[in-house]
Every structure is written in structure tokens, then in C-alpha cells.
Amino acid sequence: MEIRIKGLNKNYYSEGKKIEALFEVDLTIPANRIFTLLGPSGCGKTTLLRCIVGLEMPDAGEIAIGGEIVFSSSKNIYVPPEKRGLGMVFQTYAIWPHMNVFDNVAYPLQTRNESKEEIARKVEKTLHFVQLDGFGSRPATKLSGGQQQRVALARALVAEPKVILFDEPLSNLDAKLREETRKELRSFLTELGITAVYVTHDRIEALSLSDAVAVMKSGRIIEMGTPREIYFASDRRFVADFTGRANFIEGRVAADGDLFTMIDTAIGPIACEKKAAASPGKAATVCIRPEFIRVLKGDSKGGENIFRGRVESLVFVGDAYEGEIRVGETLLIFRIEPTTAVREGEEIALHFDPRHCSILLN
Ligand code: ATP
């Protein structure tokens, strides 16, 4: 089900000060996709999620779920959470420790007074779906973190919600388990074909899990797109910075060609992928991800986007070398194949592929 949000505002008041948690948020969350709200702590992600669920009362705006208006300040509509037909999975698993797995998952159905047989059928089906067959009688606390999170997911799914919302559900898991659970969750949600709204400040989680991502800053949605679009094609420094590691090199537009735009920078001219017409002299920032800095073999003579630098630091991280190269006064971060023969202190030639040099608005 599609979720449509228009002109949503939410303010909090604390110690006599107004906090604009959401400001004029307009957003359409596509039906049956995994949609993520990504942004730094305090940008309003949880507030937006809570407004969709109905746990928070916005000050103004409208929210419609599958065409039904569940909140409208102008039409005076407020549908309470239990009537919105949504499922929610929180950061803390919020499973009941005194109940076994079956009872935890059955709880939402018991509150609806469904028959015992019907409840048993639905719980078994859902436990099977989240790969917890045979765990029904296990005390909920005698499970691993990943399994507990699957119980929380089963409890949210058992009532067959129209939409499922997740508030940083993997943040209590260790790195390896988080990666596994993320993959699992993506495959569960894709198989279900349900609308999922996911909140995180973890860029890798957002990029790897989602069909679409909205980046938030200070109560506003500042960009929306597929993970590839927001990682590769954003022209906002905040988005480029928040979605991954990047080098930002300040400069000015030198010339605007058919395919590339030349930017004059402190390390020399850099040919960048052309996005829009740019007038010479205009300030611009070149963004290059560390994985797109290539080390050239042999003694390069120079050429377009070829620079010489000195390796200042080099760290072996298993699947790559990460380090810093000083080009003139500018320190660049890079990430190269773990088999590349480079040493700290070495003078090397680098190449930036113009297709991966993007121009940012400042
Ligand atoms: P995090 O990732 O840290 O959970 P978030 O992006 O989810 O952050 P919110 O929890 O939505 O951010 O908070 C948005 C802003 O509203 C913050 O400045 C926060 O301090 C403020 N805020 C949230 N809840 C309240 C409240 N109940 N009373 C006062 N201010 C609040």
C-alpha cells in the first residue's frame, strides 16, 4: 500500500524552546517496496515513523495509507494506531521475556479474540516463514539476538499488516549477525511483497536493504532515490558525505564541454562527469569516492585526471588497502585492491575516472 504524506509538521517544546522535528515533509512511499528513511541522529526519522503509526500527533499536514486518510489537520481526522492496520518492529525487540515464542507471536491475534485453531494455524505459518519452525515452546529469552529479532518480525507479520515499519531493528546485533539478519530481512520482505518503512542512520544498512531511500536532515527530506542514485548521483555534499566515504576537492568551473566539465582545483584541473550546464568561474566541489582512485603502474607521464602523490598512510583491511595520499597540499583517501604493490612513503601516479568525479552544489 502506498503511503502519501503532505505538508507534515511536528514540533516539540522543551525547556521553553521549539524543536522543529518535522518541517513541511512531502513524501510518497511506494507500495510493496522496502523504503528507508536515512539520516543522522535527531533528524526526525523516528518522529516521522511514529506519525505514520499514529503514536505521535503531527501539528499540521496529511497522511494517507492506501488511499485512506489516517491523519489530516485540516479535515480533523486522526485514526488511532490500532485501527491503522500496521505492524511495527523496534530497536529493542520488545518481546515478552515471560512468554514462550508461540505466545509472543500469538499475542496480537489473542487481543483480537481469534479462535484458538485459527491462532495456532497463523502462528505456525509465520514461524515457518521466519524459519523458526519448532521453536514455539522455547522461552523467548533462550534465543540468540538474531532469533529474537525474527520473533519480533513474526509478531509484527502475524496480524497480516498492510504496512510494516522498522525503527533501527538491527542496531543491537553485532556486526556479523547484523549483516546476516539484513540479508534475511530483505529476502523475507521481498517475498512478502509488503510495504516496508525502515528507519536507520546506518548507510550500509540503507543501501543494501532498500529499494528506495529518503535522506533526511533537520526535519526535512532532502533527497530521495534508489540506493545507487543517492550513492552515485547526488549533487548534495551532505548526501554524498552521509552515504559513504568521499574526497571533496574545492574548485571553480574552468570549462564546460559536451561530456565533461573541467574544474580547476588546488591539485590541478579535474575532468568531471557533466550533469548540467555550469558557467565558468562558478564555485564547485568535486566529489570522488576512495574506491575510484586508481593507482597507475609504472612511471606515468601525466595526462587528463592523472596526478602524482605520496602515500602517507596505508592500512590493510583484508579485502582492500585503505590509506591517504598527499597530492600537493591536499590529502585524499583511497581504497585499492589488496594485491596492489604500494608502500607507505612511495611516490605514485593516480588516475580519477571522470565518470566517477561528480560535481556537487556547495
Ligand atoms: P535517532 O537516530 O537518534 O533516533 P531521529 O532522527 O529518529 O534520531 P527523532 O527522535 O525523530 O530523531 O527526533 C527529532 C528531534 O526531535 C530531535 O531534535 C529530538 O531531540 C527531538 N525530540 C524527539 N522526541 C522529543 C520529545 N518527546 N520531546 C522533545 N523533543 C523531542
mmCIF file of C-alpha atoms and ligand atoms in Angstrom:
data_model
loop_
_atom_site.group_PDB
_atom_site.id
_atom_site.type_symbol
_atom_site.label_atom_id
_atom_site.label_comp_id
_atom_site.label_asym_id
_atom_site.label_seq_id
_atom_site.Cartn_x
_atom_site.Cartn_y
_atom_site.Cartn_z
ATOM 1 C CA MET A 1 0.000 0.000 0.000
ATOM 2 C CA GLU A 2 1.238 3.421 -0.886
ATOM 3 C CA ILE A 3 1.732 5.963 1.895
ATOM 4 C CA ARG A 4 1.215 9.603 0.954
ATOM 5 C CA ILE A 5 2.429 12.354 3.256
ATOM 6 C CA LYS A 6 1.731 16.015 2.590
ATOM 7 C CA GLY A 7 2.991 19.124 4.378
ATOM 8 C CA LEU A 8 3.695 17.299 7.633
ATOM 9 C CA ASN A 9 4.912 19.424 10.538
ATOM 10 C CA LYS A 10 5.712 18.301 14.050
ATOM 11 C CA ASN A 11 7.170 20.495 16.755
ATOM 12 C CA TYR A 12 8.262 19.569 20.235
ATOM 13 C CA TYR A 13 8.733 22.024 23.069
ATOM 14 C CA SER A 14 11.446 21.510 25.615
ATOM 15 C CA GLU A 15 12.751 23.976 28.223
ATOM 16 C CA GLY A 16 10.848 26.807 26.575
ATOM 17 C CA LYS A 17 12.371 26.078 23.146
ATOM 18 C CA LYS A 18 10.613 24.948 19.996
ATOM 19 C CA ILE A 19 12.165 21.948 18.222
ATOM 20 C CA GLU A 20 11.082 21.536 14.592
ATOM 21 C CA ALA A 21 11.258 17.731 14.407
ATOM 22 C CA LEU A 22 9.479 17.634 11.014
ATOM 23 C CA PHE A 23 9.151 20.552 8.642
ATOM 24 C CA GLU A 24 6.864 20.515 5.589
ATOM 25 C CA VAL A 25 7.527 16.851 4.832
ATOM 26 C CA ASP A 26 6.105 15.759 1.468
ATOM 27 C CA LEU A 27 6.720 12.129 0.679
ATOM 28 C CA THR A 28 5.224 9.265 -1.282
ATOM 29 C CA ILE A 29 6.310 5.864 -0.060
ATOM 30 C CA PRO A 30 5.779 3.353 -2.882
ATOM 31 C CA ALA A 31 3.598 0.289 -2.351
ATOM 32 C CA ASN A 32 5.182 -3.104 -1.746
ATOM 33 C CA ARG A 33 8.766 -1.892 -1.634
ATOM 34 C CA ILE A 34 11.387 -1.519 1.092
ATOM 35 C CA PHE A 35 11.663 2.195 1.748
ATOM 36 C CA THR A 36 14.275 3.613 4.125
ATOM 37 C CA LEU A 37 14.497 6.896 5.985
ATOM 38 C CA LEU A 38 18.213 7.563 6.409
ATOM 39 C CA GLY A 39 19.739 10.411 8.363
ATOM 40 C CA PRO A 40 21.856 11.441 11.326
ATOM 41 C CA SER A 41 20.697 11.248 14.913
ATOM 42 C CA GLY A 42 17.993 13.803 15.684
ATOM 43 C CA CYS A 43 16.969 14.494 12.045
ATOM 44 C CA GLY A 44 13.376 13.369 12.655
ATOM 45 C CA LYS A 45 13.296 9.789 11.323
ATOM 46 C CA THR A 46 11.647 8.248 14.379
ATOM 47 C CA THR A 47 9.195 11.128 14.668
ATOM 48 C CA LEU A 48 8.112 10.589 11.061
ATOM 49 C CA LEU A 49 7.708 6.849 11.626
ATOM 50 C CA ARG A 50 5.699 7.471 14.807
ATOM 51 C CA CYS A 51 3.446 9.927 12.953
ATOM 52 C CA ILE A 52 2.745 7.252 10.304
ATOM 53 C CA VAL A 53 1.937 4.681 13.002
ATOM 54 C CA GLY A 54 -0.234 7.157 14.893
ATOM 55 C CA LEU A 55 1.847 7.227 18.079
ATOM 56 C CA GLU A 56 2.608 10.899 17.509
ATOM 57 C CA MET A 57 0.143 13.651 16.646
ATOM 58 C CA PRO A 58 1.528 15.967 13.931
ATOM 59 C CA ASP A 59 0.831 19.703 14.165
ATOM 60 C CA ALA A 60 -0.146 20.016 10.519
ATOM 61 C CA GLY A 61 -0.369 18.049 7.281
ATOM 62 C CA GLU A 62 -1.938 14.883 5.995
ATOM 63 C CA ILE A 63 -1.094 11.162 5.950
ATOM 64 C CA ALA A 64 -2.922 8.656 3.752
ATOM 65 C CA ILE A 65 -2.270 4.916 3.783
ATOM 66 C CA GLY A 66 -3.532 3.031 0.749
ATOM 67 C CA GLY A 67 -5.817 5.926 -0.146
ATOM 68 C CA GLU A 68 -7.370 6.177 3.323
ATOM 69 C CA ILE A 69 -6.609 9.385 5.199
ATOM 70 C CA VAL A 70 -5.394 8.438 8.686
ATOM 71 C CA PHE A 71 -4.402 11.932 9.718
ATOM 72 C CA SER A 72 -5.422 15.348 8.448
ATOM 73 C CA SER A 73 -5.122 18.569 10.394
ATOM 74 C CA SER A 74 -7.401 20.471 8.020
ATOM 75 C CA LYS A 75 -10.087 17.742 7.888
ATOM 76 C CA ASN A 76 -9.730 16.979 11.585
ATOM 77 C CA ILE A 77 -9.033 13.281 11.039
ATOM 78 C CA TYR A 78 -6.992 11.123 13.400
ATOM 79 C CA VAL A 79 -7.210 7.332 13.131
ATOM 80 C CA PRO A 80 -5.696 5.663 16.251
ATOM 81 C CA PRO A 81 -2.742 3.266 15.802
ATOM 82 C CA GLU A 82 -4.736 0.056 16.363
ATOM 83 C CA LYS A 83 -7.094 0.999 13.508
ATOM 84 C CA ARG A 84 -4.321 1.738 11.004
ATOM 85 C CA GLY A 85 -3.503 -1.936 10.345
ATOM 86 C CA LEU A 86 0.247 -1.510 10.626
ATOM 87 C CA GLY A 87 2.959 -3.735 12.118
ATOM 88 C CA MET A 88 5.998 -2.363 13.891
ATOM 89 C CA VAL A 89 9.409 -3.771 14.825
ATOM 90 C CA PHE A 90 11.527 -1.773 17.267
ATOM 91 C CA GLN A 91 15.201 -1.479 18.082
ATOM 92 C CA THR A 92 14.726 -3.310 21.342
ATOM 93 C CA TYR A 93 12.994 -6.497 20.309
ATOM 94 C CA ALA A 94 10.164 -5.761 22.755
ATOM 95 C CA ILE A 95 9.362 -9.438 23.066
ATOM 96 C CA TRP A 96 7.915 -10.572 26.357
ATOM 97 C CA PRO A 97 10.516 -12.468 28.372
ATOM 98 C CA HIS A 98 7.976 -14.365 30.484
ATOM 99 C CA MET A 99 6.286 -15.861 27.389
ATOM 100 C CA ASN A 100 7.458 -18.559 25.037
ATOM 101 C CA VAL A 101 7.957 -17.924 21.311
ATOM 102 C CA PHE A 102 4.462 -19.126 20.367
ATOM 103 C CA ASP A 103 2.696 -16.839 22.867
ATOM 104 C CA ASN A 104 4.803 -13.859 21.873
ATOM 105 C CA VAL A 105 3.836 -14.278 18.234
ATOM 106 C CA ALA A 106 0.201 -15.129 19.074
ATOM 107 C CA TYR A 107 -0.287 -12.021 21.217
ATOM 108 C CA PRO A 108 -1.636 -9.623 18.546
ATOM 109 C CA LEU A 109 -4.180 -12.264 17.459
ATOM 110 C CA GLN A 110 -5.275 -13.035 21.033
ATOM 111 C CA THR A 111 -6.107 -9.378 21.583
ATOM 112 C CA ARG A 112 -8.392 -9.657 18.535
ATOM 113 C CA ASN A 113 -10.216 -12.661 20.043
ATOM 114 C CA GLU A 114 -9.493 -15.008 17.157
ATOM 115 C CA SER A 115 -10.244 -18.723 17.665
ATOM 116 C CA LYS A 116 -7.547 -20.980 19.146
ATOM 117 C CA GLU A 117 -7.318 -23.070 15.962
ATOM 118 C CA GLU A 118 -7.016 -20.000 13.764
ATOM 119 C CA ILE A 119 -4.315 -18.520 16.023
ATOM 120 C CA ALA A 120 -2.330 -21.782 16.031
ATOM 121 C CA ARG A 121 -2.523 -22.007 12.236
ATOM 122 C CA LYS A 122 -1.375 -18.422 11.669
ATOM 123 C CA VAL A 123 1.416 -18.575 14.276
ATOM 124 C CA GLU A 124 2.817 -21.828 12.851
ATOM 125 C CA LYS A 125 2.685 -20.410 9.338
ATOM 126 C CA THR A 126 4.500 -17.235 10.390
ATOM 127 C CA LEU A 127 7.128 -19.097 12.438
ATOM 128 C CA HIS A 128 7.756 -21.246 9.383
ATOM 129 C CA PHE A 129 8.127 -18.137 7.239
ATOM 130 C CA VAL A 130 10.765 -16.606 9.556
ATOM 131 C CA GLN A 131 12.495 -20.001 9.784
ATOM 132 C CA LEU A 132 11.677 -20.643 13.429
ATOM 133 C CA ASP A 133 9.808 -23.937 12.941
ATOM 134 C CA GLY A 134 9.827 -25.967 16.131
ATOM 135 C CA PHE A 135 10.754 -23.009 18.360
ATOM 136 C CA GLY A 136 7.191 -22.373 19.611
ATOM 137 C CA SER A 137 7.642 -23.724 23.123
ATOM 138 C CA ARG A 138 11.109 -22.220 23.644
ATOM 139 C CA PRO A 139 11.237 -19.409 26.272
ATOM 140 C CA ALA A 140 11.707 -16.185 24.294
ATOM 141 C CA THR A 141 14.813 -15.249 26.259
ATOM 142 C CA LYS A 142 16.561 -18.510 25.343
ATOM 143 C CA LEU A 143 17.202 -17.396 21.792
ATOM 144 C CA SER A 144 20.067 -15.615 20.065
ATOM 145 C CA GLY A 145 19.714 -11.896 19.284
ATOM 146 C CA GLY A 146 19.019 -12.657 15.620
ATOM 147 C CA GLN A 147 16.355 -15.227 16.539
ATOM 148 C CA GLN A 148 14.726 -12.788 18.992
ATOM 149 C CA GLN A 149 14.539 -10.218 16.219
ATOM 150 C CA ARG A 150 12.889 -12.850 13.994
ATOM 151 C CA VAL A 151 10.297 -13.425 16.751
ATOM 152 C CA ALA A 152 9.646 -9.675 16.797
ATOM 153 C CA LEU A 153 9.267 -9.760 12.999
ATOM 154 C CA ALA A 154 6.911 -12.761 13.215
ATOM 155 C CA ARG A 155 4.797 -10.938 15.795
ATOM 156 C CA ALA A 156 4.550 -7.921 13.502
ATOM 157 C CA LEU A 157 3.698 -10.099 10.484
ATOM 158 C CA VAL A 158 1.205 -12.494 12.058
ATOM 159 C CA ALA A 159 -1.613 -9.980 12.018
ATOM 160 C CA GLU A 160 -1.099 -9.552 8.253
ATOM 161 C CA PRO A 161 -0.460 -5.813 8.367
ATOM 162 C CA LYS A 162 -0.861 -3.575 5.318
ATOM 163 C CA VAL A 163 2.461 -1.945 6.077
ATOM 164 C CA ILE A 164 5.339 -2.872 8.344
ATOM 165 C CA LEU A 165 7.550 -0.264 9.998
ATOM 166 C CA PHE A 166 11.014 -0.812 11.429
ATOM 167 C CA ASP A 167 12.843 1.517 13.806
ATOM 168 C CA GLU A 168 16.559 0.617 13.739
ATOM 169 C CA PRO A 169 15.710 -3.052 14.346
ATOM 170 C CA LEU A 170 19.235 -4.398 13.877
ATOM 171 C CA SER A 171 21.220 -1.958 15.972
ATOM 172 C CA ASN A 172 21.501 -4.307 18.958
ATOM 173 C CA LEU A 173 23.084 -7.087 16.919
ATOM 174 C CA ASP A 174 26.814 -7.497 16.441
ATOM 175 C CA ALA A 175 28.279 -6.632 13.032
ATOM 176 C CA LYS A 176 28.283 -10.123 11.524
ATOM 177 C CA LEU A 177 24.818 -11.040 12.741
ATOM 178 C CA ARG A 178 23.539 -7.664 11.577
ATOM 179 C CA GLU A 179 24.766 -8.396 8.061
ATOM 180 C CA GLU A 180 23.146 -11.856 8.019
ATOM 181 C CA THR A 181 19.869 -10.602 9.506
ATOM 182 C CA ARG A 182 19.797 -7.747 6.981
ATOM 183 C CA LYS A 183 20.030 -10.190 4.070
ATOM 184 C CA GLU A 184 17.401 -12.407 5.652
ATOM 185 C CA LEU A 185 15.081 -9.464 6.235
ATOM 186 C CA ARG A 186 15.434 -8.292 2.664
ATOM 187 C CA SER A 187 14.538 -11.729 1.374
ATOM 188 C CA PHE A 188 11.546 -12.051 3.791
ATOM 189 C CA LEU A 189 10.170 -8.659 2.819
ATOM 190 C CA THR A 190 10.750 -9.134 -0.892
ATOM 191 C CA GLU A 191 8.963 -12.486 -0.765
ATOM 192 C CA LEU A 192 6.027 -10.972 1.117
ATOM 193 C CA GLY A 193 5.797 -8.030 -1.267
ATOM 194 C CA ILE A 194 4.667 -5.813 1.598
ATOM 195 C CA THR A 195 5.220 -2.054 2.011
ATOM 196 C CA ALA A 196 8.077 -1.698 4.499
ATOM 197 C CA VAL A 197 9.274 1.572 6.010
ATOM 198 C CA TYR A 198 12.657 1.286 7.646
ATOM 199 C CA VAL A 199 14.492 3.838 9.780
ATOM 200 C CA THR A 200 18.255 3.809 10.178
ATOM 201 C CA HIS A 201 21.301 6.045 10.478
ATOM 202 C CA ASP A 202 23.472 3.229 9.097
ATOM 203 C CA ARG A 203 24.279 3.928 5.443
ATOM 204 C CA ILE A 204 25.299 0.355 4.632
ATOM 205 C CA GLU A 205 22.037 -0.933 6.025
ATOM 206 C CA ALA A 206 20.089 1.633 3.992
ATOM 207 C CA LEU A 207 21.977 0.963 0.757
ATOM 208 C CA SER A 208 21.920 -2.818 0.977
ATOM 209 C CA LEU A 209 18.369 -3.332 2.218
ATOM 210 C CA SER A 210 16.260 -0.783 0.393
ATOM 211 C CA ASP A 211 14.533 -0.369 -2.927
ATOM 212 C CA ALA A 212 14.388 3.382 -2.280
ATOM 213 C CA VAL A 213 15.964 5.697 0.262
ATOM 214 C CA ALA A 214 14.970 9.155 1.508
ATOM 215 C CA VAL A 215 17.775 11.120 3.132
ATOM 216 C CA MET A 216 16.669 13.371 5.999
ATOM 217 C CA LYS A 217 18.341 16.365 7.578
ATOM 218 C CA SER A 218 16.962 18.707 10.256
ATOM 219 C CA GLY A 219 13.358 17.540 9.911
ATOM 220 C CA ARG A 220 13.347 17.704 6.109
ATOM 221 C CA ILE A 221 13.585 15.147 3.308
ATOM 222 C CA ILE A 222 16.445 16.415 1.214
ATOM 223 C CA GLU A 223 16.820 13.681 -1.376
ATOM 224 C CA MET A 224 15.128 10.510 -2.496
ATOM 225 C CA GLY A 225 16.181 7.804 -4.923
ATOM 226 C CA THR A 226 17.366 4.248 -5.383
ATOM 227 C CA PRO A 227 20.442 3.291 -3.334
ATOM 228 C CA ARG A 228 22.613 3.671 -6.465
ATOM 229 C CA GLU A 229 21.179 7.081 -7.264
ATOM 230 C CA ILE A 230 21.784 8.505 -3.821
ATOM 231 C CA TYR A 231 25.272 6.969 -3.585
ATOM 232 C CA PHE A 232 26.499 7.848 -7.073
ATOM 233 C CA ALA A 233 24.389 10.620 -8.466
ATOM 234 C CA SER A 234 23.599 13.034 -5.656
ATOM 235 C CA ASP A 235 24.792 16.573 -6.175
ATOM 236 C CA ARG A 236 24.485 17.442 -2.497
ATOM 237 C CA ARG A 237 27.548 17.327 -0.306
ATOM 238 C CA PHE A 238 25.559 16.272 2.758
ATOM 239 C CA VAL A 239 24.144 13.240 0.915
ATOM 240 C CA ALA A 240 27.484 12.247 -0.639
ATOM 241 C CA ASP A 241 29.116 12.547 2.779
ATOM 242 C CA PHE A 242 26.421 10.710 4.678
ATOM 243 C CA THR A 243 26.090 7.801 2.247
ATOM 244 C CA GLY A 244 29.774 6.892 2.137
ATOM 245 C CA ARG A 245 33.385 7.957 2.402
ATOM 246 C CA ALA A 246 34.392 10.589 -0.122
ATOM 247 C CA ASN A 247 37.020 13.158 -1.081
ATOM 248 C CA PHE A 248 35.747 16.691 -1.544
ATOM 249 C CA ILE A 249 38.004 18.981 -3.552
ATOM 250 C CA GLU A 250 37.020 22.641 -3.780
ATOM 251 C CA GLY A 251 37.422 24.490 -7.069
ATOM 252 C CA ARG A 252 35.856 26.579 -9.816
ATOM 253 C CA VAL A 253 34.379 25.699 -13.180
ATOM 254 C CA ALA A 254 37.100 26.191 -15.832
ATOM 255 C CA ALA A 255 35.281 24.996 -18.947
ATOM 256 C CA ASP A 256 32.052 23.251 -19.770
ATOM 257 C CA GLY A 257 32.354 20.624 -22.524
ATOM 258 C CA ASP A 258 29.821 18.305 -24.168
ATOM 259 C CA LEU A 259 30.578 15.287 -21.989
ATOM 260 C CA PHE A 260 32.721 16.611 -19.165
ATOM 261 C CA THR A 261 33.074 19.760 -17.105
ATOM 262 C CA MET A 262 36.594 20.870 -16.145
ATOM 263 C CA ILE A 263 37.024 22.073 -12.584
ATOM 264 C CA ASP A 264 40.137 23.978 -11.560
ATOM 265 C CA THR A 265 41.287 22.830 -8.142
ATOM 266 C CA ALA A 266 44.336 23.157 -5.900
ATOM 267 C CA ILE A 267 45.704 19.866 -7.302
ATOM 268 C CA GLY A 268 45.096 20.869 -10.931
ATOM 269 C CA PRO A 269 42.197 20.637 -13.394
ATOM 270 C CA ILE A 270 39.824 17.695 -12.888
ATOM 271 C CA ALA A 271 37.521 16.459 -15.658
ATOM 272 C CA CYS A 272 34.150 15.588 -14.120
ATOM 273 C CA GLU A 273 31.020 13.948 -15.374
ATOM 274 C CA LYS A 274 28.779 16.651 -16.798
ATOM 275 C CA LYS A 275 25.414 16.862 -15.100
ATOM 276 C CA ALA A 276 24.126 20.265 -16.033
ATOM 277 C CA ALA A 277 25.428 23.362 -17.750
ATOM 278 C CA ALA A 278 27.888 25.185 -15.490
ATOM 279 C CA SER A 279 29.158 28.687 -16.037
ATOM 280 C CA PRO A 280 32.936 29.219 -15.941
ATOM 281 C CA GLY A 281 34.146 30.798 -12.709
ATOM 282 C CA LYS A 282 31.350 29.299 -10.601
ATOM 283 C CA ALA A 283 32.441 27.671 -7.339
ATOM 284 C CA ALA A 284 32.139 23.871 -7.375
ATOM 285 C CA THR A 285 33.220 20.899 -5.292
ATOM 286 C CA VAL A 286 34.499 17.716 -6.898
ATOM 287 C CA CYS A 287 33.474 14.518 -5.117
ATOM 288 C CA ILE A 288 35.499 11.328 -5.644
ATOM 289 C CA ARG A 289 34.837 8.159 -3.703
ATOM 290 C CA PRO A 290 38.041 6.482 -2.421
ATOM 291 C CA GLU A 291 37.327 3.317 -4.426
ATOM 292 C CA PHE A 292 37.519 5.285 -7.690
ATOM 293 C CA ILE A 293 41.069 6.498 -7.191
ATOM 294 C CA ARG A 294 43.227 4.165 -9.238
ATOM 295 C CA VAL A 295 46.938 3.657 -8.751
ATOM 296 C CA LEU A 296 48.789 3.664 -12.093
ATOM 297 C CA LYS A 297 51.596 1.232 -12.673
ATOM 298 C CA GLY A 298 54.989 2.458 -13.907
ATOM 299 C CA ASP A 299 56.162 5.989 -14.399
ATOM 300 C CA SER A 300 53.156 7.832 -15.737
ATOM 301 C CA LYS A 301 53.854 10.870 -17.905
ATOM 302 C CA GLY A 302 50.712 12.669 -16.798
ATOM 303 C CA GLY A 303 47.531 13.388 -18.674
ATOM 304 C CA GLU A 304 43.892 14.102 -18.003
ATOM 305 C CA ASN A 305 42.939 13.339 -14.394
ATOM 306 C CA ILE A 306 46.376 11.898 -13.678
ATOM 307 C CA PHE A 307 48.121 13.231 -10.576
ATOM 308 C CA ARG A 308 51.224 12.404 -8.615
ATOM 309 C CA GLY A 309 51.152 11.966 -4.872
ATOM 310 C CA ARG A 310 52.877 10.454 -1.874
ATOM 311 C CA VAL A 311 51.347 7.600 0.111
ATOM 312 C CA GLU A 312 51.021 8.999 3.636
ATOM 313 C CA SER A 313 49.359 6.024 5.244
ATOM 314 C CA LEU A 314 48.307 2.543 4.267
ATOM 315 C CA VAL A 315 46.172 0.109 6.224
ATOM 316 C CA PHE A 316 45.450 -3.466 5.193
ATOM 317 C CA VAL A 317 41.770 -4.196 5.907
ATOM 318 C CA GLY A 318 41.557 -7.663 4.335
ATOM 319 C CA ASP A 319 39.560 -7.036 1.190
ATOM 320 C CA ALA A 320 41.447 -3.811 0.389
ATOM 321 C CA TYR A 321 44.180 -1.383 1.289
ATOM 322 C CA GLU A 322 42.863 1.898 2.663
ATOM 323 C CA GLY A 323 45.018 4.913 3.085
ATOM 324 C CA GLU A 324 45.804 8.534 2.416
ATOM 325 C CA ILE A 325 47.753 10.105 -0.440
ATOM 326 C CA ARG A 326 49.055 13.643 -0.363
ATOM 327 C CA VAL A 327 48.724 15.432 -3.698
ATOM 328 C CA GLY A 328 50.289 18.886 -3.257
ATOM 329 C CA GLU A 329 48.693 20.192 -0.072
ATOM 330 C CA THR A 330 45.595 18.032 -0.460
ATOM 331 C CA LEU A 331 45.156 14.784 1.437
ATOM 332 C CA LEU A 332 42.981 12.224 -0.366
ATOM 333 C CA ILE A 333 41.604 8.983 0.998
ATOM 334 C CA PHE A 334 41.793 5.950 -1.267
ATOM 335 C CA ARG A 335 40.823 2.300 -1.287
ATOM 336 C CA ILE A 336 42.637 -0.104 -3.590
ATOM 337 C CA GLU A 337 42.928 -3.819 -4.317
ATOM 338 C CA PRO A 338 44.727 -5.692 -1.535
ATOM 339 C CA THR A 339 47.156 -7.100 -4.116
ATOM 340 C CA THR A 340 48.394 -3.679 -5.320
ATOM 341 C CA ALA A 341 52.105 -3.213 -4.698
ATOM 342 C CA VAL A 342 52.359 0.138 -2.902
ATOM 343 C CA ARG A 343 54.261 1.163 0.208
ATOM 344 C CA GLU A 344 53.935 3.972 2.695
ATOM 345 C CA GLY A 345 56.099 6.926 1.666
ATOM 346 C CA GLU A 346 56.128 5.904 -2.012
ATOM 347 C CA GLU A 347 55.531 8.445 -4.803
ATOM 348 C CA ILE A 348 52.801 7.145 -7.089
ATOM 349 C CA ALA A 349 50.642 8.237 -10.004
ATOM 350 C CA LEU A 350 46.865 8.259 -9.615
ATOM 351 C CA HIS A 351 44.008 8.373 -12.031
ATOM 352 C CA PHE A 352 40.439 9.582 -11.374
ATOM 353 C CA ASP A 353 37.888 8.208 -13.813
ATOM 354 C CA PRO A 354 35.928 11.323 -14.927
ATOM 355 C CA ARG A 355 32.686 9.294 -14.872
ATOM 356 C CA HIS A 356 33.172 8.942 -11.126
ATOM 357 C CA CYS A 357 34.140 12.538 -10.449
ATOM 358 C CA SER A 358 30.924 14.306 -9.626
ATOM 359 C CA ILE A 359 30.271 17.985 -9.176
ATOM 360 C CA LEU A 360 28.450 18.969 -6.003
ATOM 361 C CA LEU A 361 26.444 22.013 -5.138
ATOM 362 C CA ASN A 362 28.022 23.583 -2.110
HETATM 363 P P1 ATP B 1 17.845 8.991 16.349
HETATM 364 O O1 ATP B 1 18.502 8.369 15.154
HETATM 365 O O2 ATP B 1 18.843 9.499 17.351
HETATM 366 O O3 ATP B 1 16.772 8.147 16.954
HETATM 367 P P2 ATP B 1 15.893 10.579 14.880
HETATM 368 O O4 ATP B 1 16.375 11.011 13.551
HETATM 369 O O5 ATP B 1 14.991 9.419 14.951
HETATM 370 O O6 ATP B 1 17.150 10.367 15.842
HETATM 371 P P3 ATP B 1 13.862 11.985 16.361
HETATM 372 O O7 ATP B 1 13.883 11.022 17.510
HETATM 373 O O8 ATP B 1 12.716 11.914 15.435
HETATM 374 O O9 ATP B 1 15.216 11.864 15.536
HETATM 375 O O10 ATP B 1 13.987 13.453 16.960
HETATM 376 C C1 ATP B 1 13.889 14.632 16.149
HETATM 377 C C2 ATP B 1 14.122 15.855 17.021
HETATM 378 O O11 ATP B 1 13.037 15.982 17.948
HETATM 379 C C3 ATP B 1 15.380 15.787 17.883
HETATM 380 O O12 ATP B 1 15.909 17.081 17.959
HETATM 381 C C4 ATP B 1 14.875 15.307 19.214
HETATM 382 O O13 ATP B 1 15.721 15.769 20.264
HETATM 383 C C5 ATP B 1 13.507 15.945 19.286
HETATM 384 N N1 ATP B 1 12.536 15.150 20.068
HETATM 385 C C6 ATP B 1 12.116 13.888 19.802
HETATM 386 N N2 ATP B 1 11.199 13.479 20.696
HETATM 387 C C7 ATP B 1 11.017 14.523 21.551
HETATM 388 C C8 ATP B 1 10.195 14.749 22.705
HETATM 389 N N3 ATP B 1 9.343 13.816 23.124
HETATM 390 N N4 ATP B 1 10.291 15.938 23.319
HETATM 391 C C9 ATP B 1 11.138 16.896 22.885
HETATM 392 N N5 ATP B 1 11.920 16.761 21.806
HETATM 393 C C10 ATP B 1 11.879 15.598 21.150
#
